[in-house]
Amino acid sequence: MSDVTVTSPRDSSRGHRDDISVASLETTERHHEIGLPANRSARRDVNTEAITKYMSKRLLSLANRRYSKKIRIDRLGRMRNVSKSASDGATGDEAPLTPHLPTTCQALDTPIKGRCDKKEYRVIKLENGLTALLVSDINRIQHSVEEDEDDDDSEESDEDGDMEVEEEEEEEEDTEEEDEEEGGRDCKQKQTDTSKYLAAASLTVGVGSFEDPDTIPGLMHFLEHMVFMGSEKYPKENDFDFFISNHGGHDNGHTDMEHTTFYFEVQERNLSAGLDRFAQFFINPLMKQEAMEREREAVHSEFHPPFFLHPRVPSTLLSPPQSSIHPSFSTQSSIHPSFSTPECSIHPSFSTPEVSIHQTFSTPEFHPPFFLHPRVSIHPSFSTPEFQMALPEDSYRVQQIFGAFAAKGHPMGKFTWGNEATLNTGIPDEALHTKLHELRLKYYSGHYMTLAVQARLSLDALQEEVCSIFSQVPNNKVARPTYTHLEFPFPQDKFHCLCRVVPTKEEHSVEISWALPSLLSHYQTKPLHYVSHLLGHEGRGSILSYLKNKVWAAGLYAGNDESGFEHNTTYAVMSISVDLTDEGFCNLEESGVNCFFNPKLQVYGAVCHLPIPGHDTRGRPQREGFREIQQIERLKFEYAEEMSTVENVESLSEAMQLYPPAHYLTGEALQEVYDPKVIKDCLDSLVPETCNIIISSKTQENFCGLTENGSGTNTVWRIPEEWKLRWAGLPPSPDLFIPTPNLFIPDTFDLLTPEKEVPEYPERLVEDERGTLWYRQDVKFQLPRTYCYVYFLSDVALKSPRMAACQDLFLALFEQQVMEDVYGAAMAQYVYSLSSGSQGLLSGSREVLDLLLHHLETFGEELGEKTFLEMRQQQVKCYYNAVLKPDKVRHDLRLSVLQQVHWTSLQKLQEVKSVTAKDLLQEYVPHILAPSSVRVLVQGNSSAQEARDLYGLLKKRLRLPAKEPLTQLCTNKLAEGAWGVRVKATNPANTNTSVINYYQHHQGTLRLEVLHEFIDMVMEGHVFDQLRTKEQLGYHVHCTNHNTYGILGLSVTVNTQANKFSVSHVDQRIEAFLEKFLKTVREKEKAEIVELKETLTSIKQTIDLTLREEVDRNWSEIVHGEYIFDRLKKQVGLIQELTQEAVVECLSELVSAKGDTYRKLSVQVIGGSDPETSTPLSLDHLLGQDGALDFLSPEEGEQTSVPRDHFITDVAAFKDKLKLYPPTKIM
């Protein structure tokens, strides 16, 4: 069940598995909207776990990712074209042909693009000052036959805005995770997976949260929400959302510091109508006063509280201590208005005589005593249930700490999210409504705006649409706000200090940051990219290699994420974050503050000793290293695979705010200019005398003298002078040196000529006693890239939770061993991953595959006892952190009941502690290269003989398999009726309650699969509108299709708060919704059913934008052993046969409690009702008891849809009474 992923000889992008990704080593995978800093939280699609993963993985290591203004890994695409083609855009300095333009717009320079970019570009400026980038895909992809047939009879009315509107909500963490570990195909085919070609548009306004009024923090973010709420032309409140979702697309928006971005994607034939509705946001939005209350609640719920303050820490930590207060406050305290109310201008815990509110800020020689605690009481403006919607995220804490360091009056100190308090306290709704319209008229002006539109239309057709629609956007002729005149936001007397943080997770980390002047104007040099490449390198001689060899660190991440929070026109931050092992943390603070680090151990020294990595002996940056980065970036640029259209336009509209037209595509991608002075200036600024240090560890609670009830004192922490002297006196270390030349960078990019006619789908080249080889040569995308996926079928991790824990532990250790050898390959785009799934996966290139197989064979020889013990402790923490999360517990409980075998994080936590290195080597490792069989897919720019050679290489390394047959993966058949599992969350300090009502159907068929997808598509908007928008049960509300080893089901999930709604109430409201929804479907007009069928058909009529999408879809068929490579075509035919009666019958079988086939499982994880006085269960407590979960039954008299005697308190005993479905393939 080990699961390894890599790439192939001509590959520059790693293959990706959607259903096997429990523990993974990832290098350059691209994520869509995985997280947003500050108030860049997605308007309706916030994914807290994804943000956490981003902040805790190597996303800050710019050595492994593209500069990106969105927090994403490895921005692909958009590079320079070295061939000459006037129609394709400028090439180098070649002047583009000037198109015929109407008098109302002006042609600007055409962007330079990449060698493999087949799109055409045109930049125009409208009379109102709006700049538009037109992106024509007409040369790259032709319309499918199915689409053309649909277009003949699909002239739909645009006047459908009077129908009830549904907002779109997908909580990626839940929906993906539910499917990932079930071993079944995701019934809800993500559009990013099947990628029906969708046209897209994105508009960025050149103002953001910096323009929040001082008295109303978060108002610009609120304005972003409100323009969605209907317009004069389309007055229905959610007309735009409804139109987009019902035509196969989605929309969203986010507010940054200096920019606000709106975007959408839609079926191409509906682009014109979509653009017209979209433009009304900026022409004449209604923003009715009566809509403010609900949308204010949405903004409030969207905000994830950055942290809970220790009672003795000033609330000014969250804002500039000198910030002005709202006029309605008569107090003289200078607390930020968002944290005070007329009734309580100061938190009660601050009123004790021994505490002065601004004591730590009152004189320049004192520095803030930042000790943050995750569970103590918080200010009333943070204590409402919606604020407890999500756990405090450690990344948000750091951002708010930075806000506290800002100079008086600087916008970096603002509370940019906004919440119910800031948008509702001290200002009447009438005044707030007026202020919103004033801000809209002042800032949403055409000359502030940049627009990107992409479709398979000609440039002339796109230009006609854009000019006719967006020329109506007003231009107020007010000069755009600028901030370069402001003083530097972070004065050294505030910024240069030591902060101690108690994180929500069980982990140790240290982060060192420097605040630098803005470097946006040096985008062609990207000095921070160069610096972070050196500091974040993972090969031999790197800081991380040094720390890992000492077993002091599990990871190091260096760089700037290029978000508006970390890089804007006023400053840039450079950070180095180290995830420490227990031993590393002990050496960091061996004897407390007086021995901050052991002189023999140079954790800080290694990080701060910048003249070693990155300089030559004369202190100048090395040109060779810069050229290597240039070469790698150019490689990624020239041979990049396409983004989805919506990702592309979103990135482009934001890039248009930063770069000149010619560099719209290259600005964030390439480093064209070597400027040693700029680089050296950055390096010279990274000195101990100006850094900020944040130590994050659970141990900081005791260090600061906290008692059990949360009381205690804090001390002003200045960085001791002796530390600085020690850093300055560190001798050069022979273990630290600049990276050696990367020998993996390819120098040939020839495309192979097909030897014969290429079939549409992969063909079976080899089938023998050891496995099967599937192969297809690419002739469509024409890229020098090959994907090689290898699937090891082994059931060793199914045997026991101990073996499952051994597998996870092995993966973590293996990553440590291969890091230095394969890092150069990963940098050169020979990407790999190693992950754990239901039966194992390895994919990769010949070069990387050889290395990985070598390390698999020699794993035991390279395993040290010290490394083993530290990595085992890291794995313990990983399980512990999962057990503390209600949604993870809910997920584990549901699959524990449904699957014949499922090992929970808690079970693995209790087993892993006793695993020794000898156990791992004897019990688990021998199974890795002795799978039952292997399945291999080679697809791309490779010949059939090369594929056979690779298969032969793999076979030589394999050992004889076990004699026992492979365990079949089966699903339990729930007993008829409604059943429940109710437990208390293991972290009573977290108020989050998570409820999922799962409805099991039966063995899947292609027809039933299509019925489920249709129901899910129709239900998605309704469930969000009813349970989230109208009933406000929780911010995260969604429905999901499930495929559990071939058994289909449907679920509705609601994440709420224990002190807001009971789980019984949530359960009953879900049931009431489903009863109403069944009636709604039954009463839908025939024409509406026909239109919904057309929408699902369009989604299924796939046009792959990238080779990887095509490969991943084929690979899914191979992994599941179903081999229906034309599944989508078959599903399209079945959609046409769907009838309303069949849909109603299917839905009724699923959710009708009176039916004979009704099988429901409600999993309810109850959060803490009193977080201010509660603490999470300790790690020792979880390790010391057999069952940490407290199973509950309904209280006497409690009304619930599940009978009292149907609540499960012993999962194993309940499963013993169930029957098993046979192994099922959906074919």
mmCIF file of C-alpha atoms in Angstrom, residues 72 169 224 227 315 346 350 355 369 401 459 527 566 575 579 662 732 774 812 897 923 947 954 1006 1094 1140 1219:
data_model
loop_
_atom_site.group_PDB
_atom_site.id
_atom_site.type_symbol
_atom_site.label_atom_id
_atom_site.label_comp_id
_atom_site.label_asym_id
_atom_site.label_seq_id
_atom_site.Cartn_x
_atom_site.Cartn_y
_atom_site.Cartn_z
ATOM 1 C CA ARG A 72 -0.210 28.701 -4.930
ATOM 2 C CA GLU A 169 -20.098 26.363 -1.864
ATOM 3 C CA GLU A 224 -16.603 43.116 -2.490
ATOM 4 C CA VAL A 227 -21.664 44.034 -5.339
ATOM 5 C CA SER A 315 -5.912 43.621 22.779
ATOM 6 C CA ILE A 346 -11.552 47.389 27.175
ATOM 7 C CA PHE A 350 -7.375 44.074 31.150
ATOM 8 C CA VAL A 355 -1.910 45.780 33.857
ATOM 9 C CA PRO A 369 5.484 40.568 24.913
ATOM 10 C CA ILE A 401 1.276 39.988 14.872
ATOM 11 C CA LEU A 459 -9.715 38.421 -30.827
ATOM 12 C CA PRO A 527 16.039 39.301 -5.676
ATOM 13 C CA GLU A 566 3.718 39.959 2.275
ATOM 14 C CA SER A 575 10.912 34.847 6.082
ATOM 15 C CA ASP A 579 9.824 23.036 11.547
ATOM 16 C CA ALA A 662 4.534 43.429 -22.796
ATOM 17 C CA PRO A 732 32.038 29.675 8.618
ATOM 18 C CA TRP A 774 -0.429 0.620 -20.526
ATOM 19 C CA ALA A 812 8.239 10.258 6.231
ATOM 20 C CA VAL A 897 -18.582 2.191 9.959
ATOM 21 C CA GLU A 923 7.674 -6.109 9.454
ATOM 22 C CA ALA A 947 7.826 2.333 -22.140
ATOM 23 C CA LEU A 954 10.956 -1.878 -12.710
ATOM 24 C CA LEU A 1006 -22.886 3.733 -15.058
ATOM 25 C CA GLU A 1094 -27.685 20.024 -20.992
ATOM 26 C CA GLN A 1140 -37.549 13.296 -14.290
ATOM 27 C CA LYS A 1219 -23.423 -7.791 5.647
#
